[in-house]
Amino acid sequence: MAKKEELMQLSDHELLCNLVYAQRQTRTLTLMTCGAIWALTLAVVIGIVVIVPKLNGMVQSIDLMIKPLGDTVQKLSEIDVEQFNEAVRSFSNFIKNIPFFGG
């Protein structure tokens, strides 16, 4: 924008032309900003529409992978610890009697 002294020297027609030019610039910038906001909003919505089904598929895949782990943990929890310890002791005694391992 021109300085105040410069504006005072302009004729009415020149002032009107400057005002119209400034209004057009403001309107153009406003329309460009609105267009950019709409484009960004549209991109986000499209992104969400594309990503959400993929996330759903990933969740189902993870669920299918976790289910066997749950079964395995259940089987591990059913192991009798005393029997396991006895088996380890028995194996240890067996190994000790082998000449190569210290027997």
Backbone as a chain_set.jsonl record, in Angstrom:
{"seq": "MAKKEELMQLSDHELLCNLVYAQRQTRTLTLMTCGAIWALTLAVVIGIVVIVPKLNGMVQSIDLMIKPLGDTVQKLSEIDVEQFNEAVRSFSNFIKNIPFFGG", "coords": {"N": [[0.855, -1.182, 0.0], [0.425, 2.225, -0.651], [2.161, 5.111, 0.718], [0.835, 7.568, 3.039], [1.208, 10.212, 2.173], [1.647, 9.848, -0.54], [-0.799, 8.809, -1.305], [-2.422, 11.019, -0.935], [-1.761, 12.611, -3.054], [-2.801, 11.382, -5.251], [-5.283, 11.126, -7.818], [-8.913, 11.033, -7.752], [-9.804, 8.973, -9.428], [-7.498, 7.362, -9.655], [-7.218, 6.6, -6.988], [-9.564, 5.111, -6.683], [-9.04, 3.05, -8.516], [-6.824, 1.852, -7.248], [-8.067, 0.98, -4.907], [-9.959, -0.88, -5.903], [-8.169, -2.722, -7.002], [-6.869, -3.606, -4.676], [-9.03, -4.778, -3.357], [-9.598, -6.879, -5.118], [-7.271, -8.386, -4.908], [-7.453, -9.153, -2.212], [-9.822, -10.666, -2.272], [-9.059, -12.709, -4.045], [-6.953, -13.944, -2.591], [-8.438, -14.787, -0.387], [-10.209, -16.635, -1.594], [-8.321, -18.485, -2.524], [-7.289, -19.39, -0.098], [-9.583, -20.556, 1.044], [-10.019, -22.566, -0.868], [-7.687, -24.085, -0.499], [-8.094, -24.985, 2.118], [-10.397, -26.549, 1.753], [-9.353, -28.486, 0.008], [-7.414, -29.672, 1.65], [-9.058, -30.678, 3.696], [-10.582, -32.506, 2.212], [-8.536, -34.261, 1.424], [-7.785, -35.305, 3.921], [-10.156, -36.615, 4.696], [-10.391, -38.524, 2.641], [-8.038, -39.921, 3.134], [-8.626, -40.996, 5.668], [-10.786, -42.638, 5.006], [-9.486, -44.499, 3.438], [-7.493, -45.543, 5.124], [-8.732, -46.575, 7.471], [-10.157, -49.077, 6.856], [-7.896, -50.652, 6.273], [-6.606, -50.646, 8.745], [-8.479, -52.071, 10.201], [-8.253, -54.586, 9.007], [-5.624, -55.142, 9.782], [-5.921, -55.33, 12.546], [-7.527, -57.605, 12.726], [-5.724, -59.488, 11.681], [-3.712, -59.42, 13.623], [-5.185, -60.349, 15.766], [-5.675, -62.965, 14.917], [-3.071, -63.925, 15.02], [-2.512, -63.76, 17.726], [-4.278, -65.473, 18.978], [-3.359, -68.286, 18.766], [-1.142, -68.008, 20.44], [-2.348, -67.53, 22.884], [-3.522, -70.013, 23.318], [-1.201, -71.535, 23.564], [-0.049, -70.417, 25.854], [-1.991, -71.163, 27.664], [-1.646, -73.961, 27.621], [0.956, -74.074, 28.612], [0.524, -73.17, 31.178], [-0.712, -75.311, 32.26], [1.217, -77.139, 32.79], [2.797, -79.315, 35.043], [4.773, -78.201, 37.517], [6.31, -79.448, 39.447], [6.661, -82.026, 38.389], [8.119, -81.361, 36.147], [10.443, -80.287, 37.322], [11.389, -82.596, 38.567], [11.919, -84.166, 36.328], [14.02, -82.668, 35.23], [15.946, -82.946, 37.247], [16.326, -85.72, 37.127], [17.341, -85.988, 34.523], [19.65, -84.5, 34.83], [21.057, -86.115, 36.663], [21.387, -88.335, 35.039], [23.071, -87.29, 33.037], [25.329, -86.723, 34.565], [26.326, -89.26, 35.05], [27.423, -90.036, 32.673], [30.522, -90.559, 31.173], [31.875, -88.603, 29.574], [30.721, -86.168, 30.33], [31.417, -85.764, 32.964], [31.237, -87.958, 34.556]], "CA": [[0.0, 0.0, 0.0], [1.194, 3.46, -0.758], [2.206, 5.922, 1.924], [-0.266, 8.524, 3.159], [1.49, 11.389, 1.339], [1.453, 9.443, -1.929], [-2.244, 8.676, -1.539], [-3.022, 12.353, -0.978], [-1.448, 13.211, -4.344], [-3.49, 10.656, -6.305], [-6.611, 11.62, -8.179], [-9.996, 10.151, -7.312], [-9.821, 7.796, -10.286], [-6.374, 6.513, -9.275], [-7.55, 6.025, -5.683], [-10.57, 4.081, -6.916], [-8.366, 1.918, -9.15], [-6.037, 1.183, -6.209], [-9.006, 0.31, -4.005], [-10.484, -2.04, -6.612], [-7.071, -3.675, -7.104], [-6.665, -4.183, -3.339], [-10.161, -5.673, -3.093], [-9.439, -8.087, -5.936], [-6.206, -9.176, -4.289], [-7.987, -9.737, -0.982], [-10.776, -11.699, -2.652], [-8.296, -13.819, -4.627], [-6.283, -14.631, -1.492], [-9.475, -15.459, 0.405], [-10.659, -17.801, -2.357], [-7.235, -19.461, -2.53], [-7.236, -19.968, 1.244], [-10.737, -21.458, 1.173], [-9.749, -23.727, -1.717], [-6.662, -24.906, 0.15], [-8.731, -25.634, 3.276], [-11.267, -27.606, 1.229], [-8.506, -29.559, -0.523], [-6.825, -30.356, 2.797], [-10.137, -31.433, 4.342], [-10.887, -33.633, 1.33], [-7.418, -35.208, 1.512], [-7.871, -35.979, 5.223], [-11.302, -37.526, 4.657], [-10.025, -39.653, 1.767], [-7.046, -40.691, 3.874], [-9.314, -41.76, 6.721], [-11.587, -43.676, 4.36], [-8.578, -45.526, 2.934], [-6.693, -46.131, 6.204], [-9.537, -47.304, 8.47], [-10.32, -50.502, 6.514], [-6.609, -51.339, 6.413], [-6.386, -50.853, 10.178], [-9.379, -53.147, 10.612], [-7.623, -55.821, 8.563], [-4.451, -55.383, 10.62], [-6.396, -55.773, 13.856], [-7.95, -58.999, 12.575], [-4.51, -60.301, 11.525], [-3.078, -59.503, 14.943], [-6.031, -61.229, 16.583], [-5.425, -64.34, 14.474], [-1.744, -64.32, 15.484], [-2.501, -63.831, 19.193], [-5.094, -66.606, 19.426], [-2.523, -69.463, 19.063], [-0.302, -67.714, 21.599], [-3.191, -67.74, 24.056], [-3.628, -71.464, 23.518], [0.1, -72.001, 24.042], [0.079, -69.986, 27.254], [-2.898, -72.027, 28.436], [-0.997, -75.264, 27.754], [2.1, -73.901, 29.509], [0.046, -73.018, 32.554], [-1.165, -76.619, 32.722], [2.38, -77.987, 33.077], [3.054, -79.55, 36.462], [6.127, -77.727, 37.769], [7.031, -80.478, 40.211], [7.044, -83.074, 37.445], [9.164, -80.793, 35.306], [11.661, -80.239, 38.134], [11.842, -83.984, 38.751], [12.497, -84.587, 35.056], [15.311, -81.987, 35.104], [16.861, -83.609, 38.186], [16.614, -87.04, 36.581], [18.211, -85.792, 33.368], [20.935, -84.059, 35.377], [21.713, -87.299, 37.205], [21.761, -89.16, 33.89], [24.216, -86.651, 32.395], [26.474, -86.849, 35.453], [26.834, -90.635, 34.95], [28.104, -90.23, 31.396], [31.924, -90.216, 31.409], [32.285, -87.381, 28.871], [30.167, -84.996, 31.017], [31.855, -85.653, 34.344], [30.892, -89.151, 35.301]], "C": [[0.89, 1.23, 0.0], [1.152, 4.23, 0.55], [1.102, 6.969, 1.875], [-0.052, 9.736, 2.257], [1.26, 11.066, -0.139], [-0.027, 9.325, -2.261], [-2.913, 10.035, -1.662], [-2.81, 13.01, -2.348], [-2.188, 12.529, -5.506], [-4.853, 11.283, -6.584], [-7.662, 10.631, -7.687], [-10.031, 8.861, -8.135], [-8.695, 6.83, -9.907], [-6.625, 5.85, -7.914], [-8.561, 4.894, -5.832], [-9.942, 2.845, -7.56], [-7.542, 1.148, -8.129], [-6.94, 0.403, -5.254], [-9.568, -0.956, -4.647], [-9.413, -3.118, -6.717], [-6.843, -4.375, -5.758], [-7.793, -5.151, -2.991], [-10.033, -6.975, -3.88], [-8.342, -8.995, -5.361], [-6.715, -9.882, -3.032], [-8.95, -10.872, -1.306], [-10.061, -12.927, -3.219], [-7.601, -14.622, -3.528], [-7.282, -15.389, -0.62], [-9.963, -16.719, -0.302], [-9.581, -18.892, -2.391], [-7.125, -20.148, -1.165], [-8.382, -20.948, 1.452], [-10.533, -22.721, 0.34], [-8.721, -24.66, -1.088], [-7.245, -25.654, 1.351], [-9.63, -26.774, 2.809], [-10.444, -28.782, 0.718], [-7.879, -30.359, 0.617], [-7.867, -31.213, 3.513], [-10.488, -32.67, 3.512], [-9.787, -34.692, 1.39], [-7.465, -35.981, 2.831], [-9.011, -36.993, 5.228], [-10.98, -38.747, 3.794], [-9.001, -40.539, 2.468], [-7.675, -41.554, 4.945], [-10.103, -42.908, 6.11], [-10.692, -44.812, 3.862], [-7.884, -46.263, 4.085], [-7.525, -46.989, 7.151], [-9.778, -48.76, 8.073], [-9.011, -51.289, 6.624], [-6.3, -51.607, 7.872], [-7.253, -51.987, 10.691], [-8.791, -54.501, 10.223], [-6.402, -56.157, 9.397], [-4.863, -55.896, 11.993], [-6.839, -57.23, 13.787], [-6.747, -59.923, 12.422], [-3.807, -60.491, 12.861], [-3.873, -60.428, 15.842], [-5.799, -62.687, 16.211], [-4.054, -64.834, 14.931], [-1.724, -64.528, 17.0], [-3.255, -65.056, 19.696], [-4.254, -67.859, 19.679], [-1.604, -69.234, 20.262], [-1.083, -67.91, 22.894], [-3.345, -69.213, 24.367], [-2.324, -72.025, 24.075], [0.308, -71.629, 25.502], [-0.813, -70.841, 28.141], [-2.258, -73.383, 28.66], [0.205, -75.176, 28.702], [1.658, -73.785, 30.959], [-0.437, -74.353, 33.127], [-0.018, -77.56, 33.072], [2.56, -78.092, 34.591], [4.523, -79.232, 36.729], [6.94, -78.775, 38.525], [7.505, -81.608, 39.302], [8.192, -82.596, 36.562], [10.492, -80.746, 36.067], [12.246, -81.637, 38.347], [12.498, -84.498, 37.472], [13.87, -83.945, 34.854], [16.34, -82.644, 36.011], [17.283, -84.98, 37.64], [17.574, -86.945, 35.399], [19.608, -85.375, 33.816], [21.723, -85.243, 35.931], [22.194, -88.218, 36.075], [23.025, -88.617, 33.228], [25.476, -86.823, 33.249], [27.107, -88.256, 35.357], [27.542, -90.924, 33.625], [29.552, -89.746, 31.558], [32.351, -88.886, 30.757], [31.851, -86.127, 29.63], [30.552, -84.948, 32.496], [31.575, -86.875, 35.165], [32.032, -90.072, 35.559]], "O": [[1.971, 1.242, 0.589], [0.258, 4.048, 1.376], [0.512, 7.227, 0.825], [-0.996, 10.237, 1.646], [0.748, 11.893, -0.894], [-0.461, 9.691, -3.353], [-3.874, 10.186, -2.417], [-3.593, 13.869, -2.752], [-2.196, 13.049, -6.621], [-5.479, 11.881, -5.709], [-7.333, 9.526, -7.258], [-10.263, 7.781, -7.591], [-8.91, 5.62, -9.846], [-6.285, 4.684, -7.714], [-8.437, 3.849, -5.193], [-10.273, 1.718, -7.191], [-7.552, -0.083, -8.135], [-6.604, -0.708, -4.844], [-9.643, -1.997, -3.994], [-9.707, -4.301, -6.542], [-6.649, -5.59, -5.711], [-7.556, -6.208, -2.407], [-10.328, -8.05, -3.359], [-8.483, -10.217, -5.337], [-6.441, -11.063, -2.819], [-8.897, -11.928, -0.676], [-10.427, -14.059, -2.903], [-7.656, -15.852, -3.534], [-7.003, -16.501, -0.17], [-10.115, -17.763, 0.333], [-9.892, -20.079, -2.299], [-6.893, -21.355, -1.094], [-8.18, -22.044, 1.974], [-10.84, -23.823, 0.796], [-8.869, -25.881, -1.14], [-6.925, -26.822, 1.572], [-9.625, -27.85, 3.407], [-10.789, -29.938, 0.962], [-7.821, -31.587, 0.555], [-7.583, -32.349, 3.893], [-10.67, -33.757, 4.061], [-10.078, -35.888, 1.406], [-7.21, -37.185, 2.85], [-8.844, -38.112, 5.713], [-11.27, -39.878, 4.184], [-9.086, -41.765, 2.402], [-7.302, -42.715, 5.112], [-10.093, -44.022, 6.634], [-11.108, -45.97, 3.869], [-7.708, -47.48, 4.021], [-7.057, -48.038, 7.591], [-9.606, -49.631, 8.926], [-9.016, -52.455, 7.02], [-5.788, -52.674, 8.212], [-6.814, -52.778, 11.525], [-8.825, -55.448, 11.008], [-6.159, -57.326, 9.695], [-4.226, -56.796, 12.54], [-6.553, -58.007, 14.699], [-6.743, -61.025, 12.97], [-3.362, -61.591, 13.188], [-3.296, -61.208, 16.6], [-5.732, -63.55, 17.086], [-3.882, -66.023, 15.2], [-0.993, -65.384, 17.498], [-2.901, -65.617, 20.733], [-4.415, -68.467, 20.737], [-1.321, -70.166, 21.014], [-0.54, -68.399, 23.884], [-3.305, -69.622, 25.528], [-2.339, -72.888, 24.952], [0.789, -72.442, 26.292], [-0.424, -71.201, 29.252], [-2.313, -73.914, 29.769], [0.445, -76.087, 29.495], [2.35, -74.253, 31.863], [-0.555, -74.501, 34.343], [-0.247, -78.653, 33.59], [2.487, -77.1, 35.315], [5.412, -79.917, 36.224], [8.129, -78.956, 38.26], [8.631, -82.088, 39.439], [9.12, -83.35, 36.272], [11.535, -81.117, 35.53], [13.463, -81.822, 38.307], [13.516, -85.188, 37.528], [14.79, -84.6, 34.363], [17.477, -82.874, 35.6], [18.458, -85.342, 37.69], [18.512, -87.734, 35.292], [20.613, -85.826, 33.267], [22.925, -85.356, 35.691], [23.275, -88.8, 36.154], [23.937, -89.376, 32.898], [26.563, -87.043, 32.715], [28.311, -88.402, 35.566], [28.192, -91.96, 33.486], [29.776, -88.633, 32.033], [33.118, -88.13, 31.354], [32.549, -85.115, 29.578], [30.011, -84.11, 33.218], [31.672, -86.818, 36.39], [31.853, -91.117, 36.184]]}, "num_chains": 1, "name": "protein.A"}
